[in-house]
Every structure is written in C-alpha cells, then in structure tokens.
mmCIF file with all atom_site columns, C-alpha atoms in Angstrom:
data_model
loop_
_atom_site.group_PDB
_atom_site.id
_atom_site.type_symbol
_atom_site.label_atom_id
_atom_site.label_alt_id
_atom_site.label_comp_id
_atom_site.label_asym_id
_atom_site.label_entity_id
_atom_site.label_seq_id
_atom_site.pdbx_PDB_ins_code
_atom_site.Cartn_x
_atom_site.Cartn_y
_atom_site.Cartn_z
_atom_site.occupancy
_atom_site.B_iso_or_equiv
_atom_site.pdbx_formal_charge
_atom_site.auth_seq_id
_atom_site.auth_comp_id
_atom_site.auth_asym_id
_atom_site.auth_atom_id
_atom_site.pdbx_PDB_model_num
ATOM 1   C CA . MET A 1 1   ? 40.178 36.467 -81.423 1.00 0.00 ? 1   MET A CA 1
ATOM 2   C CA . PRO A 1 2   ? 43.456 35.606 -79.713 1.00 0.00 ? 2   PRO A CA 1
ATOM 3   C CA . ILE A 1 3   ? 43.854 32.572 -77.549 1.00 0.00 ? 3   ILE A CA 1
ATOM 4   C CA . ILE A 1 4   ? 43.350 33.548 -73.914 1.00 0.00 ? 4   ILE A CA 1
ATOM 5   C CA . THR A 1 5   ? 45.368 31.557 -71.441 1.00 0.00 ? 5   THR A CA 1
ATOM 6   C CA . CYS A 1 6   ? 45.489 31.820 -67.698 1.00 0.00 ? 6   CYS A CA 1
ATOM 7   C CA . ASP A 1 7   ? 49.027 32.390 -66.478 1.00 0.00 ? 7   ASP A CA 1
ATOM 8   C CA . CYS A 1 8   ? 48.266 34.337 -63.340 1.00 0.00 ? 8   CYS A CA 1
ATOM 9   C CA . THR A 1 9   ? 49.422 31.723 -60.840 1.00 0.00 ? 9   THR A CA 1
ATOM 10  C CA . GLY A 1 10  ? 53.119 32.307 -61.227 1.00 0.00 ? 10  GLY A CA 1
ATOM 11  C CA . ASN A 1 11  ? 53.567 36.066 -61.143 1.00 0.00 ? 11  ASN A CA 1
ATOM 12  C CA . GLY A 1 12  ? 51.110 37.126 -58.432 1.00 0.00 ? 12  GLY A CA 1
ATOM 13  C CA . THR A 1 13  ? 48.871 39.161 -60.744 1.00 0.00 ? 13  THR A CA 1
ATOM 14  C CA . CYS A 1 14  ? 45.426 38.279 -61.955 1.00 0.00 ? 14  CYS A CA 1
ATOM 15  C CA . CYS A 1 15  ? 44.743 37.851 -65.678 1.00 0.00 ? 15  CYS A CA 1
ATOM 16  C CA . SER A 1 16  ? 41.596 39.051 -67.434 1.00 0.00 ? 16  SER A CA 1
ATOM 17  C CA . VAL A 1 17  ? 40.053 35.556 -67.515 1.00 0.00 ? 17  VAL A CA 1
ATOM 18  C CA . CYS A 1 18  ? 40.370 35.170 -63.757 1.00 0.00 ? 18  CYS A CA 1
ATOM 19  C CA . LYS A 1 19  ? 39.045 38.703 -63.212 1.00 0.00 ? 19  LYS A CA 1
ATOM 20  C CA . LEU A 1 20  ? 35.938 37.823 -65.227 1.00 0.00 ? 20  LEU A CA 1
ATOM 21  C CA . ASN A 1 21  ? 35.469 34.680 -63.134 1.00 0.00 ? 21  ASN A CA 1
ATOM 22  C CA . VAL A 1 22  ? 35.748 36.739 -59.943 1.00 0.00 ? 22  VAL A CA 1
ATOM 23  C CA . VAL A 1 23  ? 33.204 39.237 -61.283 1.00 0.00 ? 23  VAL A CA 1
ATOM 24  C CA . GLY A 1 24  ? 30.930 36.307 -62.122 1.00 0.00 ? 24  GLY A CA 1
ATOM 25  C CA . TYR A 1 25  ? 31.216 34.880 -58.608 1.00 0.00 ? 25  TYR A CA 1
ATOM 26  C CA . VAL A 1 26  ? 30.670 38.283 -56.975 1.00 0.00 ? 26  VAL A CA 1
ATOM 27  C CA . THR A 1 27  ? 27.661 39.018 -59.177 1.00 0.00 ? 27  THR A CA 1
ATOM 28  C CA . GLY A 1 28  ? 26.140 35.612 -58.524 1.00 0.00 ? 28  GLY A CA 1
ATOM 29  C CA . TRP A 1 29  ? 26.676 35.653 -54.772 1.00 0.00 ? 29  TRP A CA 1
ATOM 30  C CA . LEU A 1 30  ? 25.418 39.231 -54.420 1.00 0.00 ? 30  LEU A CA 1
ATOM 31  C CA . GLY A 1 31  ? 22.324 38.164 -56.338 1.00 0.00 ? 31  GLY A CA 1
ATOM 32  C CA . VAL A 1 32  ? 21.820 35.152 -54.073 1.00 0.00 ? 32  VAL A CA 1
ATOM 33  C CA . ILE A 1 33  ? 22.245 37.229 -50.907 1.00 0.00 ? 33  ILE A CA 1
ATOM 34  C CA . TRP A 1 34  ? 19.886 39.915 -52.214 1.00 0.00 ? 34  TRP A CA 1
ATOM 35  C CA . ARG A 1 35  ? 17.279 37.293 -53.155 1.00 0.00 ? 35  ARG A CA 1
ATOM 36  C CA . ILE A 1 36  ? 17.506 35.660 -49.709 1.00 0.00 ? 36  ILE A CA 1
ATOM 37  C CA . VAL A 1 37  ? 16.932 39.051 -48.059 1.00 0.00 ? 37  VAL A CA 1
ATOM 38  C CA . LEU A 1 38  ? 13.952 39.673 -50.343 1.00 0.00 ? 38  LEU A CA 1
ATOM 39  C CA . VAL A 1 39  ? 12.504 36.211 -49.645 1.00 0.00 ? 39  VAL A CA 1
ATOM 40  C CA . ALA A 1 40  ? 12.766 36.846 -45.896 1.00 0.00 ? 40  ALA A CA 1
ATOM 41  C CA . PHE A 1 41  ? 11.161 40.271 -46.237 1.00 0.00 ? 41  PHE A CA 1
ATOM 42  C CA . LEU A 1 42  ? 8.342  39.089 -48.491 1.00 0.00 ? 42  LEU A CA 1
ATOM 43  C CA . SER A 1 43  ? 7.717  35.980 -46.389 1.00 0.00 ? 43  SER A CA 1
ATOM 44  C CA . THR A 1 44  ? 7.383  37.990 -43.201 1.00 0.00 ? 44  THR A CA 1
ATOM 45  C CA . THR A 1 45  ? 5.128  40.454 -44.966 1.00 0.00 ? 45  THR A CA 1
ATOM 46  C CA . LEU A 1 46  ? 2.953  37.614 -46.266 1.00 0.00 ? 46  LEU A CA 1
ATOM 47  C CA . SER A 1 47  ? 2.845  35.977 -42.839 1.00 0.00 ? 47  SER A CA 1
ATOM 48  C CA . ASN A 1 48  ? 1.622  39.222 -41.287 1.00 0.00 ? 48  ASN A CA 1
ATOM 49  C CA . ILE A 1 49  ? -1.513 38.991 -43.391 1.00 0.00 ? 49  ILE A CA 1
ATOM 50  C CA . THR A 1 50  ? -3.427 36.829 -40.938 1.00 0.00 ? 50  THR A CA 1
ATOM 51  C CA . GLU A 1 51  ? -6.700 36.496 -42.761 1.00 0.00 ? 51  GLU A CA 1
ATOM 52  C CA . TYR A 1 52  ? -7.125 34.901 -46.130 1.00 0.00 ? 52  TYR A CA 1
ATOM 53  C CA . ASP A 1 53  ? -7.787 37.915 -48.273 1.00 0.00 ? 53  ASP A CA 1
ATOM 54  C CA . PRO A 1 54  ? -7.551 37.542 -52.047 1.00 0.00 ? 54  PRO A CA 1
ATOM 55  C CA . SER A 1 55  ? -6.930 41.236 -52.413 1.00 0.00 ? 55  SER A CA 1
ATOM 56  C CA . LEU A 1 56  ? -4.536 42.751 -54.878 1.00 0.00 ? 56  LEU A CA 1
ATOM 57  C CA . TYR A 1 57  ? -1.968 43.306 -52.125 1.00 0.00 ? 57  TYR A CA 1
ATOM 58  C CA . SER A 1 58  ? -1.662 39.650 -51.112 1.00 0.00 ? 58  SER A CA 1
ATOM 59  C CA . ILE A 1 59  ? -1.701 38.459 -54.730 1.00 0.00 ? 59  ILE A CA 1
ATOM 60  C CA . LEU A 1 60  ? 1.058  40.955 -55.570 1.00 0.00 ? 60  LEU A CA 1
ATOM 61  C CA . LEU A 1 61  ? 3.165  39.808 -52.624 1.00 0.00 ? 61  LEU A CA 1
ATOM 62  C CA . ALA A 1 62  ? 2.705  36.142 -53.528 1.00 0.00 ? 62  ALA A CA 1
ATOM 63  C CA . THR A 1 63  ? 3.669  36.868 -57.132 1.00 0.00 ? 63  THR A CA 1
ATOM 64  C CA . CYS A 1 64  ? 6.753  38.777 -56.009 1.00 0.00 ? 64  CYS A CA 1
ATOM 65  C CA . LEU A 1 65  ? 7.714  35.925 -53.704 1.00 0.00 ? 65  LEU A CA 1
ATOM 66  C CA . CYS A 1 66  ? 7.444  33.412 -56.567 1.00 0.00 ? 66  CYS A CA 1
ATOM 67  C CA . TYR A 1 67  ? 9.537  35.659 -58.798 1.00 0.00 ? 67  TYR A CA 1
ATOM 68  C CA . VAL A 1 68  ? 12.209 36.129 -56.142 1.00 0.00 ? 68  VAL A CA 1
ATOM 69  C CA . LEU A 1 69  ? 12.399 32.377 -55.470 1.00 0.00 ? 69  LEU A CA 1
ATOM 70  C CA . THR A 1 70  ? 12.716 31.690 -59.192 1.00 0.00 ? 70  THR A CA 1
ATOM 71  C CA . SER A 1 71  ? 15.384 34.365 -59.418 1.00 0.00 ? 71  SER A CA 1
ATOM 72  C CA . LEU A 1 72  ? 17.212 32.762 -56.488 1.00 0.00 ? 72  LEU A CA 1
ATOM 73  C CA . VAL A 1 73  ? 17.334 29.467 -58.378 1.00 0.00 ? 73  VAL A CA 1
ATOM 74  C CA . VAL A 1 74  ? 18.559 31.245 -61.533 1.00 0.00 ? 74  VAL A CA 1
ATOM 75  C CA . ASN A 1 75  ? 21.354 32.965 -59.569 1.00 0.00 ? 75  ASN A CA 1
ATOM 76  C CA . SER A 1 76  ? 22.369 29.641 -58.025 1.00 0.00 ? 76  SER A CA 1
ATOM 77  C CA . VAL A 1 77  ? 22.489 28.009 -61.447 1.00 0.00 ? 77  VAL A CA 1
ATOM 78  C CA . PHE A 1 78  ? 24.586 30.961 -62.663 1.00 0.00 ? 78  PHE A CA 1
ATOM 79  C CA . ILE A 1 79  ? 27.120 30.427 -59.864 1.00 0.00 ? 79  ILE A CA 1
ATOM 80  C CA . TYR A 1 80  ? 27.274 26.732 -60.745 1.00 0.00 ? 80  TYR A CA 1
ATOM 81  C CA . GLY A 1 81  ? 27.847 27.665 -64.399 1.00 0.00 ? 81  GLY A CA 1
ATOM 82  C CA . VAL A 1 82  ? 30.729 29.965 -63.474 1.00 0.00 ? 82  VAL A CA 1
ATOM 83  C CA . TYR A 1 83  ? 32.205 27.314 -61.179 1.00 0.00 ? 83  TYR A CA 1
ATOM 84  C CA . LYS A 1 84  ? 32.033 24.539 -63.792 1.00 0.00 ? 84  LYS A CA 1
ATOM 85  C CA . LYS A 1 85  ? 32.738 26.923 -66.716 1.00 0.00 ? 85  LYS A CA 1
ATOM 86  C CA . LYS A 1 86  ? 29.525 25.829 -68.429 1.00 0.00 ? 86  LYS A CA 1
ATOM 87  C CA . ARG A 1 87  ? 28.162 28.692 -70.486 1.00 0.00 ? 87  ARG A CA 1
ATOM 88  C CA . HIS A 1 88  ? 24.669 27.271 -70.953 1.00 0.00 ? 88  HIS A CA 1
ATOM 89  C CA . PHE A 1 89  ? 24.011 27.545 -67.216 1.00 0.00 ? 89  PHE A CA 1
ATOM 90  C CA . MET A 1 90  ? 24.617 31.285 -67.520 1.00 0.00 ? 90  MET A CA 1
ATOM 91  C CA . LEU A 1 91  ? 21.914 31.968 -70.129 1.00 0.00 ? 91  LEU A CA 1
ATOM 92  C CA . PRO A 1 92  ? 18.955 32.143 -67.727 1.00 0.00 ? 92  PRO A CA 1
ATOM 93  C CA . TYR A 1 93  ? 20.807 34.684 -65.594 1.00 0.00 ? 93  TYR A CA 1
ATOM 94  C CA . ILE A 1 94  ? 21.775 36.827 -68.589 1.00 0.00 ? 94  ILE A CA 1
ATOM 95  C CA . THR A 1 95  ? 18.154 36.858 -69.746 1.00 0.00 ? 95  THR A CA 1
ATOM 96  C CA . LEU A 1 96  ? 16.808 37.558 -66.273 1.00 0.00 ? 96  LEU A CA 1
ATOM 97  C CA . ALA A 1 97  ? 19.320 40.349 -65.647 1.00 0.00 ? 97  ALA A CA 1
ATOM 98  C CA . ALA A 1 98  ? 18.354 42.037 -68.931 1.00 0.00 ? 98  ALA A CA 1
ATOM 99  C CA . PHE A 1 99  ? 14.667 41.724 -68.013 1.00 0.00 ? 99  PHE A CA 1
ATOM 100 C CA . GLU A 1 100 ? 15.328 43.193 -64.556 1.00 0.00 ? 100 GLU A CA 1
ATOM 101 C CA . LEU A 1 101 ? 17.260 46.097 -66.076 1.00 0.00 ? 101 LEU A CA 1
ATOM 102 C CA . ILE A 1 102 ? 14.425 46.918 -68.462 1.00 0.00 ? 102 ILE A CA 1
ATOM 103 C CA . ILE A 1 103 ? 11.764 46.677 -65.748 1.00 0.00 ? 103 ILE A CA 1
ATOM 104 C CA . GLY A 1 104 ? 13.943 48.699 -63.356 1.00 0.00 ? 104 GLY A CA 1
ATOM 105 C CA . VAL A 1 105 ? 14.354 51.517 -65.872 1.00 0.00 ? 105 VAL A CA 1
ATOM 106 C CA . ILE A 1 106 ? 10.602 51.563 -66.534 1.00 0.00 ? 106 ILE A CA 1
ATOM 107 C CA . ILE A 1 107 ? 9.707  51.617 -62.827 1.00 0.00 ? 107 ILE A CA 1
ATOM 108 C CA . LEU A 1 108 ? 12.293 54.246 -61.930 1.00 0.00 ? 108 LEU A CA 1
ATOM 109 C CA . SER A 1 109 ? 11.175 56.407 -64.854 1.00 0.00 ? 109 SER A CA 1
ATOM 110 C CA . GLY A 1 110 ? 7.611  56.201 -63.563 1.00 0.00 ? 110 GLY A CA 1
ATOM 111 C CA . ILE A 1 111 ? 8.681  57.106 -60.030 1.00 0.00 ? 111 ILE A CA 1
ATOM 112 C CA . ILE A 1 112 ? 10.686 60.071 -61.300 1.00 0.00 ? 112 ILE A CA 1
ATOM 113 C CA . MET A 1 113 ? 7.752  61.295 -63.418 1.00 0.00 ? 113 MET A CA 1
ATOM 114 C CA . VAL A 1 114 ? 5.457  61.083 -60.393 1.00 0.00 ? 114 VAL A CA 1
ATOM 115 C CA . LEU A 1 115 ? 7.978  62.999 -58.282 1.00 0.00 ? 115 LEU A CA 1
ATOM 116 C CA . PHE A 1 116 ? 8.147  65.767 -60.873 1.00 0.00 ? 116 PHE A CA 1
ATOM 117 C CA . ALA A 1 117 ? 4.341  65.780 -61.122 1.00 0.00 ? 117 ALA A CA 1
ATOM 118 C CA . VAL A 1 118 ? 3.960  66.391 -57.381 1.00 0.00 ? 118 VAL A CA 1
ATOM 119 C CA . SER A 1 119 ? 6.647  69.102 -57.473 1.00 0.00 ? 119 SER A CA 1
ATOM 120 C CA . ALA A 1 120 ? 9.228  67.184 -55.467 1.00 0.00 ? 120 ALA A CA 1
ATOM 121 C CA . VAL A 1 121 ? 11.974 68.333 -57.809 1.00 0.00 ? 121 VAL A CA 1
ATOM 122 C CA . LEU A 1 122 ? 14.899 68.018 -55.401 1.00 0.00 ? 122 LEU A CA 1
ATOM 123 C CA . PHE A 1 123 ? 13.900 64.491 -54.400 1.00 0.00 ? 123 PHE A CA 1
ATOM 124 C CA . ALA A 1 124 ? 13.430 63.628 -58.083 1.00 0.00 ? 124 ALA A CA 1
ATOM 125 C CA . VAL A 1 125 ? 16.959 64.841 -58.866 1.00 0.00 ? 125 VAL A CA 1
ATOM 126 C CA . TYR A 1 126 ? 18.351 62.720 -56.017 1.00 0.00 ? 126 TYR A CA 1
ATOM 127 C CA . THR A 1 127 ? 16.370 59.762 -57.315 1.00 0.00 ? 127 THR A CA 1
ATOM 128 C CA . ILE A 1 128 ? 17.763 60.293 -60.818 1.00 0.00 ? 128 ILE A CA 1
ATOM 129 C CA . CYS A 1 129 ? 21.344 60.333 -59.496 1.00 0.00 ? 129 CYS A CA 1
ATOM 130 C CA . PHE A 1 130 ? 20.736 57.192 -57.431 1.00 0.00 ? 130 PHE A CA 1
ATOM 131 C CA . ALA A 1 131 ? 18.996 55.451 -60.346 1.00 0.00 ? 131 ALA A CA 1
ATOM 132 C CA . VAL A 1 132 ? 21.812 56.246 -62.781 1.00 0.00 ? 132 VAL A CA 1
ATOM 133 C CA . LEU A 1 133 ? 24.356 54.869 -60.323 1.00 0.00 ? 133 LEU A CA 1
ATOM 134 C CA . ILE A 1 134 ? 22.467 51.644 -59.575 1.00 0.00 ? 134 ILE A CA 1
ATOM 135 C CA . ILE A 1 135 ? 21.448 50.983 -63.187 1.00 0.00 ? 135 ILE A CA 1
ATOM 136 C CA . GLY A 1 136 ? 24.981 51.763 -64.367 1.00 0.00 ? 136 GLY A CA 1
ATOM 137 C CA . ILE A 1 137 ? 26.477 49.244 -61.940 1.00 0.00 ? 137 ILE A CA 1
ATOM 138 C CA . ASN A 1 138 ? 23.920 46.587 -62.891 1.00 0.00 ? 138 ASN A CA 1
ATOM 139 C CA . PHE A 1 139 ? 24.456 47.203 -66.604 1.00 0.00 ? 139 PHE A CA 1
ATOM 140 C CA . THR A 1 140 ? 28.234 46.964 -66.201 1.00 0.00 ? 140 THR A CA 1
ATOM 141 C CA . LEU A 1 141 ? 27.956 43.689 -64.291 1.00 0.00 ? 141 LEU A CA 1
ATOM 142 C CA . TRP A 1 142 ? 25.587 42.385 -66.972 1.00 0.00 ? 142 TRP A CA 1
ATOM 143 C CA . LEU A 1 143 ? 28.119 43.261 -69.685 1.00 0.00 ? 143 LEU A CA 1
ATOM 144 C CA . TYR A 1 144 ? 30.888 41.491 -67.757 1.00 0.00 ? 144 TYR A CA 1
ATOM 145 C CA . THR A 1 145 ? 28.620 38.465 -67.498 1.00 0.00 ? 145 THR A CA 1
ATOM 146 C CA . ILE A 1 146 ? 28.195 38.469 -71.262 1.00 0.00 ? 146 ILE A CA 1
ATOM 147 C CA . LEU A 1 147 ? 31.975 38.725 -71.669 1.00 0.00 ? 147 LEU A CA 1
ATOM 148 C CA . LEU A 1 148 ? 32.388 35.741 -69.354 1.00 0.00 ? 148 LEU A CA 1
ATOM 149 C CA . TYR A 1 149 ? 29.777 33.816 -71.358 1.00 0.00 ? 149 TYR A CA 1
ATOM 150 C CA . ASN A 1 150 ? 31.660 34.603 -74.581 1.00 0.00 ? 150 ASN A CA 1
ATOM 151 C CA . ASP A 1 151 ? 34.929 33.563 -72.954 1.00 0.00 ? 151 ASP A CA 1
ATOM 152 C CA . PHE A 1 152 ? 33.436 30.205 -71.935 1.00 0.00 ? 152 PHE A CA 1
ATOM 153 C CA . GLU A 1 153 ? 32.079 29.784 -75.467 1.00 0.00 ? 153 GLU A CA 1
ATOM 154 C CA . TYR A 1 154 ? 35.515 30.509 -76.891 1.00 0.00 ? 154 TYR A CA 1
ATOM 155 C CA . ASP A 1 155 ? 37.134 28.022 -74.487 1.00 0.00 ? 155 ASP A CA 1
ATOM 156 C CA . ALA A 1 156 ? 34.588 25.369 -75.460 1.00 0.00 ? 156 ALA A CA 1
ATOM 157 C CA . LYS A 1 157 ? 35.364 25.879 -79.138 1.00 0.00 ? 157 LYS A CA 1
ATOM 158 C CA . LEU A 1 158 ? 39.076 25.783 -78.367 1.00 0.00 ? 158 LEU A CA 1
ATOM 159 C CA . THR A 1 159 ? 38.801 22.427 -76.620 1.00 0.00 ? 159 THR A CA 1
ATOM 160 C CA . ARG A 1 160 ? 36.667 20.965 -79.425 1.00 0.00 ? 160 ARG A CA 1
ATOM 161 C CA . GLY A 1 161 ? 38.940 22.360 -82.138 1.00 0.00 ? 161 GLY A CA 1
ATOM 162 C CA . GLU A 1 162 ? 36.184 24.234 -83.966 1.00 0.00 ? 162 GLU A CA 1
ATOM 163 C CA . PHE A 1 163 ? 38.261 27.055 -85.385 1.00 0.00 ? 163 PHE A CA 1
ATOM 164 C CA . ASP A 1 164 ? 38.266 27.947 -89.007 1.00 0.00 ? 164 ASP A CA 1
ATOM 165 C CA . ASN A 1 165 ? 41.519 27.618 -90.914 1.00 0.00 ? 165 ASN A CA 1
ATOM 166 C CA . ILE A 1 166 ? 41.738 31.345 -91.618 1.00 0.00 ? 166 ILE A CA 1
ATOM 167 C CA . ALA A 1 167 ? 41.874 32.253 -87.921 1.00 0.00 ? 167 ALA A CA 1
ATOM 168 C CA . LEU A 1 168 ? 44.443 29.535 -87.207 1.00 0.00 ? 168 LEU A CA 1
ATOM 169 C CA . THR A 1 169 ? 46.577 30.599 -90.165 1.00 0.00 ? 169 THR A CA 1
ATOM 170 C CA . ARG A 1 170 ? 46.401 34.206 -89.016 1.00 0.00 ? 170 ARG A CA 1
ATOM 171 C CA . MET A 1 171 ? 47.400 33.267 -85.439 1.00 0.00 ? 171 MET A CA 1
ATOM 172 C CA . HIS A 1 172 ? 50.245 31.097 -86.731 1.00 0.00 ? 172 HIS A CA 1
ATOM 173 C CA . SER A 1 173 ? 51.595 33.892 -88.914 1.00 0.00 ? 173 SER A CA 1
ATOM 174 C CA . ILE A 1 174 ? 51.451 36.371 -86.029 1.00 0.00 ? 174 ILE A CA 1
ATOM 175 C CA . ASN A 1 175 ? 53.225 33.978 -83.686 1.00 0.00 ? 175 ASN A CA 1
ATOM 176 C CA . SER A 1 176 ? 55.926 33.153 -86.245 1.00 0.00 ? 176 SER A CA 1
ATOM 177 C CA . HIS A 1 177 ? 56.792 36.853 -86.761 1.00 0.00 ? 177 HIS A CA 1
ATOM 178 C CA . THR A 1 178 ? 57.352 37.507 -83.064 1.00 0.00 ? 178 THR A CA 1
#
C-alpha cells in the first residue's frame, strides 16, 4: 500500500485522505442529528403515555429510546475518533452501522412482503425504490467509514514504523525509478 500524504493545503484541491475525513464528519454529525430527532420523538411519545402501563407498546418505546441514546453516544465517540484520528473509537460505530443495515434490510423486506400480500403492488414498488436508495447510501457511507478506519490504521503503523522490509524495499525501488 503506498504512503498516503496530505498535500491538499497548497493547491486548493482536496486529497483522498481529507475527503474521507469529511465523509466521516458528515456521517457522524448526520447520525447525531438523526439520533437527537429520534430521542425527542420517542421522549414525547413516552411522555404522552400518562398512566403507568407495562404494555408491549410502552416497553417497546422505552427499549427504542435506550437504543437511540446508546447509538447517540456511539456516534459521538465516532466523531471524536475521526477528530483525533483514533481508529479504535470508530469500531463501535462500524459495528453498529452494520447491525443497523442488517436490521433495516430485514424490516424493509418484511414491510415489502406485507405490501405485496395485501395487493398494494404500486406502493410496494415505491417502497422498494426508496429502500434501495436509502440502504445504498447507508452502505456506501459504511464502506467509506471502513476505508477511513483502514487509513487511520495505516497511519498508526506508519508512525510506529511497523512495516515489513519487503514493502519498504518495494516502495524504495519504485521511488528510485521515477
């Protein structure tokens, strides 16, 4: 893997390392904003249940609220990891994003099957198009997050000098021929 350096400050363009950092910040902040909106929505919904009722509905809302708050913390830790270029702070987010993608595909598949079962074919087709778009965007952002994680791992190895001699010899021979 070639050495990636950031030289985007002088020429007015943005290098691939900085673009990954920007994608990381955008992904993290969008996640935080989305989680705050969900916390507000779930909190108001829970507060509208005036009586203590241990029904499935209130237990489900409380569980969702706990999950969203945990997810908010994970997104905040992810943003801190991108800011400090610490790859280990990004692992909970990568795991959570993969879990959310899997659960999202399962839930959307169930919704689409129900729509086809009740003969709402046109609405099911619209749902499929929307689901493919949203899942595609989330999957792409997740892949960019993994690339950023790998980039931070590579930078950490570069600063510690943990490269094998074969890779260094290969890089030296390529640089000497140019």
